[in-house]
CSV table of C-alpha atoms in Angstrom, one decimal:
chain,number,residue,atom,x,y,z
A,156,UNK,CA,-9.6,5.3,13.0
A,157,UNK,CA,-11.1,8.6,15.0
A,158,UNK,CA,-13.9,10.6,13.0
A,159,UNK,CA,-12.8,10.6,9.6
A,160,UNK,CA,-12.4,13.7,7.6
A,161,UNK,CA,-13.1,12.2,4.4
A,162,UNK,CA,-15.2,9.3,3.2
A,163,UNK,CA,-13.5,8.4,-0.3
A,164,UNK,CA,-15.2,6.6,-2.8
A,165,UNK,CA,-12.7,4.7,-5.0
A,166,UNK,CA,-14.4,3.5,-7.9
A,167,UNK,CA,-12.4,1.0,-10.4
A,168,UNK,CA,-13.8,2.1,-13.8
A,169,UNK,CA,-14.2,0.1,-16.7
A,170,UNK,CA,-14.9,-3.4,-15.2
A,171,UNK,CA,-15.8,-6.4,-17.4
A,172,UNK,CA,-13.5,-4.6,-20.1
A,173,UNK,CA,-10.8,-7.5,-20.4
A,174,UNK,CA,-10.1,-10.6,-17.9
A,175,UNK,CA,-6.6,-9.0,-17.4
A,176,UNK,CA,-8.8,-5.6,-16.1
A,177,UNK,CA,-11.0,-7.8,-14.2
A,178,UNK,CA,-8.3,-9.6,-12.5
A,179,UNK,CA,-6.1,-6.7,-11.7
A,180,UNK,CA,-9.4,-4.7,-10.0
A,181,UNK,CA,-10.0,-7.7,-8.1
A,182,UNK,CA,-6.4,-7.6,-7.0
A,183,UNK,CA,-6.8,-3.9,-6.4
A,184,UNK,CA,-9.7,-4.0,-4.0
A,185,UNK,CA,-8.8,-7.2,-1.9
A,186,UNK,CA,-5.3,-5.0,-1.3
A,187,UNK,CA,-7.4,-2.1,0.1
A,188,UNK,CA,-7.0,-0.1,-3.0
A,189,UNK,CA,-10.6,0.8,-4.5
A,190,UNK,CA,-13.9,0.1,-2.4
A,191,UNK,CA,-16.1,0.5,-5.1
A,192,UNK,CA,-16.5,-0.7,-8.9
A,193,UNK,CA,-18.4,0.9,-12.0
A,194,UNK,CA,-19.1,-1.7,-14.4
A,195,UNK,CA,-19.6,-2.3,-18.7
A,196,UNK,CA,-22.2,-4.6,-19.6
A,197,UNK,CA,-21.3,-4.5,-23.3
A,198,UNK,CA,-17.7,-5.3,-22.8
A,199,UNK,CA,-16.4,-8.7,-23.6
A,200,UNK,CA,-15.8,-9.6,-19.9
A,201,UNK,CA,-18.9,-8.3,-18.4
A,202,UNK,CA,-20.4,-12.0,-16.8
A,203,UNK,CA,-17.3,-12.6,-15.7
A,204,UNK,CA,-16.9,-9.1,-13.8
A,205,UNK,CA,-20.2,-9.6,-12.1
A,206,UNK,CA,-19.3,-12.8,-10.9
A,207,UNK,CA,-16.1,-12.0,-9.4
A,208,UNK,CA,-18.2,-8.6,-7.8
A,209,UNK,CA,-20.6,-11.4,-6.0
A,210,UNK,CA,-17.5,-14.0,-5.2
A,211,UNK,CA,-15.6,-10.9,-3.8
A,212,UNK,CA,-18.5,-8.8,-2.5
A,213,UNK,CA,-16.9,-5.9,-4.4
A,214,UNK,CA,-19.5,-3.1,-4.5
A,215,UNK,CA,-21.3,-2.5,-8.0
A,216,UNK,CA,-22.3,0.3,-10.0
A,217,UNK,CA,-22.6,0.5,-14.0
A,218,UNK,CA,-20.9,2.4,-16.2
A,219,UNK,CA,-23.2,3.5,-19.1
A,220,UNK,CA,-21.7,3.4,-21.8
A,221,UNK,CA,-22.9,5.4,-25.4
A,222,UNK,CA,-19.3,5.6,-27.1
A,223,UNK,CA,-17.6,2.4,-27.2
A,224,UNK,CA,-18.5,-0.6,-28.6
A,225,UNK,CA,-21.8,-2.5,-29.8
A,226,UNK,CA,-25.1,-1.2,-27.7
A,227,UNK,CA,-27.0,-3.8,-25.5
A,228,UNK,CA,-30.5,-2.9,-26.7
A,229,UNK,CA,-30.7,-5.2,-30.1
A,230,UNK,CA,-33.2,-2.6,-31.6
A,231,UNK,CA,-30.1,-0.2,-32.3
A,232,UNK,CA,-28.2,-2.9,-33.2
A,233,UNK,CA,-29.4,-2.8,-36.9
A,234,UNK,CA,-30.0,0.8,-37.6
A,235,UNK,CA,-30.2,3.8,-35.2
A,236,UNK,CA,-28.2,7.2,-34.7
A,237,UNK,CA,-26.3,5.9,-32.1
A,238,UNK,CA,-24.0,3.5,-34.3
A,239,UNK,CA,-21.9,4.3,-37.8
A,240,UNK,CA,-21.9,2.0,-40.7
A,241,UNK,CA,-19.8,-0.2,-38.9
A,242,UNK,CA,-22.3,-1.0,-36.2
A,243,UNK,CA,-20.6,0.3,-33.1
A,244,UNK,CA,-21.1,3.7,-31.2
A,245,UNK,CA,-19.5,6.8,-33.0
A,246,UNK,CA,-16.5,6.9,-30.2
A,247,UNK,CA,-15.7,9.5,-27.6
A,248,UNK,CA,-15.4,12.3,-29.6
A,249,UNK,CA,-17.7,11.2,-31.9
A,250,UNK,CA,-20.8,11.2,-30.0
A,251,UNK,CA,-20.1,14.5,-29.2
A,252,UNK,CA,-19.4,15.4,-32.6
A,253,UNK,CA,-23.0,13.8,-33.8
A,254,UNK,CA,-24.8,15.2,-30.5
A,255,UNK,CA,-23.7,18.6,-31.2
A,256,UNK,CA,-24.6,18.2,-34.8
A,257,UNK,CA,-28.2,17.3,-33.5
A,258,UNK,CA,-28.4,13.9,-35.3
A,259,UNK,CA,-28.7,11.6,-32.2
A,260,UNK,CA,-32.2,10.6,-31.1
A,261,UNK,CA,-32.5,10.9,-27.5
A,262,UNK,CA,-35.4,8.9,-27.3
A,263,UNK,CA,-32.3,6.2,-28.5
A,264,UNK,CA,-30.0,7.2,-25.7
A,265,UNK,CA,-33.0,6.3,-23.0
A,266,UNK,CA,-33.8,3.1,-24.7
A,267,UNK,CA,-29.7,1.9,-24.6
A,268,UNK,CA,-29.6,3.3,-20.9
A,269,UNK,CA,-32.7,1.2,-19.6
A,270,UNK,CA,-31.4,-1.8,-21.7
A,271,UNK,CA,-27.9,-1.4,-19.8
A,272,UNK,CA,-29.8,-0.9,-16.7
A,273,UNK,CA,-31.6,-4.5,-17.6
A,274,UNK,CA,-28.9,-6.3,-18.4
A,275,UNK,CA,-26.7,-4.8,-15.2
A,276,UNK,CA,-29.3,-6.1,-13.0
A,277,UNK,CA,-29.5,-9.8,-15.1
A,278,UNK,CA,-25.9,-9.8,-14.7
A,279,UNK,CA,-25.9,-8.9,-10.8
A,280,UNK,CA,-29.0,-9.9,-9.6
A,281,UNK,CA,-30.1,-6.3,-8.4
A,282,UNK,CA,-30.3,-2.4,-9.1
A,283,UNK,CA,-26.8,-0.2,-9.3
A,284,UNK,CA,-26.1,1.7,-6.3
A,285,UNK,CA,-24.6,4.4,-8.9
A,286,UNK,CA,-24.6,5.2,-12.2
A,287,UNK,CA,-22.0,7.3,-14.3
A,288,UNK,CA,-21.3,7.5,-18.1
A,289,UNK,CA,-18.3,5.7,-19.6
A,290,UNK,CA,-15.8,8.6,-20.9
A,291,UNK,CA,-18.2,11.2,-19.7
A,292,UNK,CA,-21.0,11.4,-21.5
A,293,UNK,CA,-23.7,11.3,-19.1
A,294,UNK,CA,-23.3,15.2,-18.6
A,295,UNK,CA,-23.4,16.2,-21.8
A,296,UNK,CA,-26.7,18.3,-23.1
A,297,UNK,CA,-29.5,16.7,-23.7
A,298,UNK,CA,-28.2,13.5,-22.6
A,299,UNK,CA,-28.3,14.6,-19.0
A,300,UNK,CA,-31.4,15.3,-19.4
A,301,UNK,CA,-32.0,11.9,-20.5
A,302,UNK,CA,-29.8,10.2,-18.1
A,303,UNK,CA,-30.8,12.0,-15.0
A,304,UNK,CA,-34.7,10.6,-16.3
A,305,UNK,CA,-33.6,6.9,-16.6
A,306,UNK,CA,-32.1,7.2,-12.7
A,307,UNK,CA,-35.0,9.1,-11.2
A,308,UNK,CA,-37.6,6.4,-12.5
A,309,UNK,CA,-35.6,3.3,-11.5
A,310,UNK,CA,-34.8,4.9,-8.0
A,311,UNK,CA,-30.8,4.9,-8.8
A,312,UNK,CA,-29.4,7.3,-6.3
A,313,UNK,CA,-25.9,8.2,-7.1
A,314,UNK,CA,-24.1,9.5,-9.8
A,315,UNK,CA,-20.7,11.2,-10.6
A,316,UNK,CA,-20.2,15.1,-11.3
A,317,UNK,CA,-16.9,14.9,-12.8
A,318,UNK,CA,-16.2,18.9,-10.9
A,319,UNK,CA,-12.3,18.5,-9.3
A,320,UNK,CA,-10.9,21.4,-7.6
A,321,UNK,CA,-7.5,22.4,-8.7
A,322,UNK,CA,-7.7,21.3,-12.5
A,323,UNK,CA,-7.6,25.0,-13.3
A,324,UNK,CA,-3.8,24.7,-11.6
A,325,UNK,CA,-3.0,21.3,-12.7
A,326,UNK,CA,0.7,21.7,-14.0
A,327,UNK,CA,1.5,18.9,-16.0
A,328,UNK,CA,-1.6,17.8,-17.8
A,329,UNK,CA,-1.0,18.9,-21.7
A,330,UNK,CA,-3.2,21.3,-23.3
A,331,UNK,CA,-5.3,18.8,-25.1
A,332,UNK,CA,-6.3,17.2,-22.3
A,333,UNK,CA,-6.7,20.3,-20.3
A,334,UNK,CA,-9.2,21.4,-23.3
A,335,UNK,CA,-10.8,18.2,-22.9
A,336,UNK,CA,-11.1,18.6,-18.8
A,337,UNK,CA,-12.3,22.2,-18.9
A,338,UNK,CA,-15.1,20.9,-21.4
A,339,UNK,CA,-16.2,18.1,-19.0
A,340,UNK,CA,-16.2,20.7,-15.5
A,341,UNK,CA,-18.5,23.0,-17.9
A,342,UNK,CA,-20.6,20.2,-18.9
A,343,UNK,CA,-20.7,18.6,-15.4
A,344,UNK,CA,-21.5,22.1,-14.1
A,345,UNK,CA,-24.1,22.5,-16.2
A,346,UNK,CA,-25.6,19.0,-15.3
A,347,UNK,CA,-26.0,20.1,-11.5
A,348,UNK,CA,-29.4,21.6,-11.6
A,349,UNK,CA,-30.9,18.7,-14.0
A,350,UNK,CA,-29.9,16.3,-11.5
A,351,UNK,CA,-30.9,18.3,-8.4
A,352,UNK,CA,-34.4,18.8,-10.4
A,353,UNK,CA,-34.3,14.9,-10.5
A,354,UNK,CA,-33.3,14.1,-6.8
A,355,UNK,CA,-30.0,12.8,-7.7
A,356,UNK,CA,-27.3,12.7,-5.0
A,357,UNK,CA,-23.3,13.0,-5.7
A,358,UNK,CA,-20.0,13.3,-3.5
A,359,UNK,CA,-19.3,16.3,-2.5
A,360,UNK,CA,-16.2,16.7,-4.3
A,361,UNK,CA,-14.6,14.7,-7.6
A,362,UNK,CA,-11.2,13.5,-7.8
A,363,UNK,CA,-9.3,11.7,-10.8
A,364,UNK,CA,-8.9,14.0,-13.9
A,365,UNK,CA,-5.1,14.9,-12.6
A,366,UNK,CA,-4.3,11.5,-11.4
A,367,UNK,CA,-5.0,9.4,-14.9
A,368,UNK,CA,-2.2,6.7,-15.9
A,369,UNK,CA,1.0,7.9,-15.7
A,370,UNK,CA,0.0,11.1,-13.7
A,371,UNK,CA,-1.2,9.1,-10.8
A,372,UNK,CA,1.3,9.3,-8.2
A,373,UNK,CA,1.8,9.7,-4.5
A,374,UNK,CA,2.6,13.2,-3.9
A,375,UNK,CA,-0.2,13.9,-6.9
A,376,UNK,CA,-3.3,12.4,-4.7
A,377,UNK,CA,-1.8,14.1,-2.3
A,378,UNK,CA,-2.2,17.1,-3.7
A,379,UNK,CA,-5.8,15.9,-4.8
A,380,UNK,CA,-6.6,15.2,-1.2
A,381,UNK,CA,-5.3,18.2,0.0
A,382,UNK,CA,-7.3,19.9,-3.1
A,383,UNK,CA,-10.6,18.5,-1.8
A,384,UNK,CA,-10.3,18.9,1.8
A,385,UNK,CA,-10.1,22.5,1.7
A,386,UNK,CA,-5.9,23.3,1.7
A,387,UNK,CA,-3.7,21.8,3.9
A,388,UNK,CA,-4.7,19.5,6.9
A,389,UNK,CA,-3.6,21.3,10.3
A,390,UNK,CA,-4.0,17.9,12.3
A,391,UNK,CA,-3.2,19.9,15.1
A,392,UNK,CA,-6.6,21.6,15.3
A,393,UNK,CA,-8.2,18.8,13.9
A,394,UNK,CA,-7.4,16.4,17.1
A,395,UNK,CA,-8.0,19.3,19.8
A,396,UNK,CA,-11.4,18.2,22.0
A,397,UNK,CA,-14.7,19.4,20.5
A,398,UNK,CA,-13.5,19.6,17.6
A,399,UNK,CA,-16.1,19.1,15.1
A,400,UNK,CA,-15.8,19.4,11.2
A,401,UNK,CA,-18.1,18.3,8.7
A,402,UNK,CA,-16.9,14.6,6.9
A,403,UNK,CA,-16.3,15.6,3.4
A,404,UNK,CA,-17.8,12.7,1.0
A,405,UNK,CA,-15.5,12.6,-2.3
A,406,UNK,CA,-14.9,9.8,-5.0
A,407,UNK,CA,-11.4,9.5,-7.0
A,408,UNK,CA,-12.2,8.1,-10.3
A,409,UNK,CA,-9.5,5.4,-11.6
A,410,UNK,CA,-8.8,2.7,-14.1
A,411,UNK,CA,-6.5,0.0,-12.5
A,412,UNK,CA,-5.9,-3.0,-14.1
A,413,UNK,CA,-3.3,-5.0,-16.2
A,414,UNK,CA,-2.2,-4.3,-19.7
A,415,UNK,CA,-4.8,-5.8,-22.2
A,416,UNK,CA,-3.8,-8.6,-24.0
A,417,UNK,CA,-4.1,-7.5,-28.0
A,418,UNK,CA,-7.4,-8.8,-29.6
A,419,UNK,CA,-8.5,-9.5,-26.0
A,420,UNK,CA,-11.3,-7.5,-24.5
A,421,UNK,CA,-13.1,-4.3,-25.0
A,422,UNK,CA,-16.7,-3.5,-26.2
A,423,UNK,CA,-16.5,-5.3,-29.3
A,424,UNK,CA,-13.9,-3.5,-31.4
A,425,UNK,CA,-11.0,-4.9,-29.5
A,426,UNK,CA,-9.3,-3.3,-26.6
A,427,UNK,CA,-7.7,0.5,-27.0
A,428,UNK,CA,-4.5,1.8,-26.4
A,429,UNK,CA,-5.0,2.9,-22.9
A,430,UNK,CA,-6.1,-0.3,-21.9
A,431,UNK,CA,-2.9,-2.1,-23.4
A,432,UNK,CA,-0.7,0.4,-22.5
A,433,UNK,CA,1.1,0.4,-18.9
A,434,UNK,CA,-1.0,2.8,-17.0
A,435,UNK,CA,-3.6,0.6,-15.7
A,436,UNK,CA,-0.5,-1.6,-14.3
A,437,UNK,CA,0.7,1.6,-13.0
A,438,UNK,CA,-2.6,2.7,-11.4
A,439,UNK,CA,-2.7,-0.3,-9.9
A,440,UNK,CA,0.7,0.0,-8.1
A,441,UNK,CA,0.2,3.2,-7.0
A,442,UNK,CA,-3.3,2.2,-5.4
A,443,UNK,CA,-2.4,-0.4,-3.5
A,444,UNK,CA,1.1,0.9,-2.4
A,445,UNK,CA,1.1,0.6,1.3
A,446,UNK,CA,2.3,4.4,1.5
A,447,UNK,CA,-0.5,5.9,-0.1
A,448,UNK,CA,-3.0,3.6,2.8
A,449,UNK,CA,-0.5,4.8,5.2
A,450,UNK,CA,-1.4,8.7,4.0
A,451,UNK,CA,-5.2,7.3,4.2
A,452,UNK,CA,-4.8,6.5,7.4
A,453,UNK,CA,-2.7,10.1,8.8
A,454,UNK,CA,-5.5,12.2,6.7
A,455,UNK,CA,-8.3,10.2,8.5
A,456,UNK,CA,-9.6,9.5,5.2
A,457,UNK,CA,-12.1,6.5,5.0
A,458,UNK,CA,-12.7,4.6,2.2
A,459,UNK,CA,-16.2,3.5,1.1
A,460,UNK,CA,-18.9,2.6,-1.2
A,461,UNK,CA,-21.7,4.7,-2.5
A,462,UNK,CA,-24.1,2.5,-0.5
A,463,UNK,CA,-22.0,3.8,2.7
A,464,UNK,CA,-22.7,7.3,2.1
């Protein structure tokens, strides 16, 4: 490929979540699809992720994780802010239900992040490359502050700003999830100078809001490409001698996988819906369809790892 306009991140969320999501990642990135993989170390398949990462030399980041599940530190296991009286986290909405309410103890969150960051690193044998919250919550307030802390310390470079140009225009995302998207950009937004504060480095530009499940499509990351690149590519201009752009660095957030197996998987309250539904099959065919690495390849868009950028 000539210089590349893009180096694209394609991180495979959720990892470790079931052995059908494991496998179907796997599948995913030996096919070309993802480069890059953001794991949960409290999900029921969490060994087994990090040991197909090593077999497969799939790059590895963790995916912290405050809303689903059991937490990893056994000190919040009992009694602590972060978990209802059932013992597992309050769920996505909530956490930010309890954090807005003031009754979460940050001090908490930093102890469950350095635990997950322990246990990643028992699981893998080293340090994430990257680190980014499990249904967003790593930008919300206070917990940035908290998060941004926990990466600074153990020298963790990368993290996602979930920031993606042309949500504002997305047509065919419903209203509650366009609520829910707007309320992630402003959060996200407001995370930027708390992570610049701490050093902390993130693509340029953030893609996979529009393109979840059933809205991932062709002509969609198309759009999203197009989106983050700055309008439509004139490869005309882009090929004439001395012609010397800037390489845009971006990652598209997705969940490939298979469909969940009932009572199989998840962070210890069983898998959800999404997971057993047919979008993660669906991500996964879109991902690896040999059209969408053909449009790769005309955009001059390279995919990569966080440890590439």
């Amino acid at each position: 490929m000539p210089q590349p306009r893009m180096m694209l991140v394609v991180t495979g969320d959720d990892f470790g979540y079931c052995p059908r999501r494991n496998q179907g990642i796997v599948d995913c990135f030996q096919a070309g699809g993802i480069s890059n993989v953001s794991l949960l170390v409290n999900a029921s398949a969490a060994k087994e992720a990090a040991d197909l990462a090593k077999r497969h030399n799939i790059p590895i980041g963790l995916h912290a994780n405050l809303s689903e599940g059991i937490p990893v530190c056994q000190r919040l296991q009992q009694a602590s802010t972060l978990i209802n009286q059932h013992g597992f986290f309050h769920g996505k909405m909530g956490f930010r239900q309890a954090l807005e309410r003031g009754q979460l103890s940050m001090k908490q969150v930093e102890l469950e992040l350095r635990a997950q960051v322990r246990l990643f690193r028992e699981l893998t044998g080293h340090l994430p490359h990257h680190m980014d919250g499990h249904q967003h919550v790593h930008v919300l307030p206070e917990v940035r502050e908290v998060f941004a802390q926990v990466l600074s310390d153990l020298r963790i470079p990368y993290t996602r700003v979930p920031v993606e140009p042309g949500l504002h225009n997305c047509p065919w995302l419903p209203a509650h999830l366009h609520r829910f998207y707007k309320q992630v950009e402003k959060d996200a937004l407001d995370s930027i100078p708390v992570f610049t504060r701490y050093g902390i480095r993130w693509p340029d530009v953030y893609l996979g809001l529009t393109t979840m499940g059933q809205n991932m499509s062709i002509p969609n990351l198309q759009r999203a490409l197009s989106q983050a690149l700055g309008g439509p590519s004139d490869t005309s201009s882009s090929s004439a001698p001395g012609f010397n752009q800037p390489v845009v660095t971006a990652e598209l957030m997705v969940h490939p996988g298979y469909p969940s197996h009932p009572q199989e998987g998840g962070c210890g309250e069983g898998p959800d819906d999404f997971s057993q539904s047919a979008d993660r099959q669906h991500e996964l065919n879109v991902l690896r369809d040999p059209s969408l690495l053909a449009l790769y390849s005309q955009e001059r868009v390279q995919l990569c790892a966080f440890k590439d950028l």
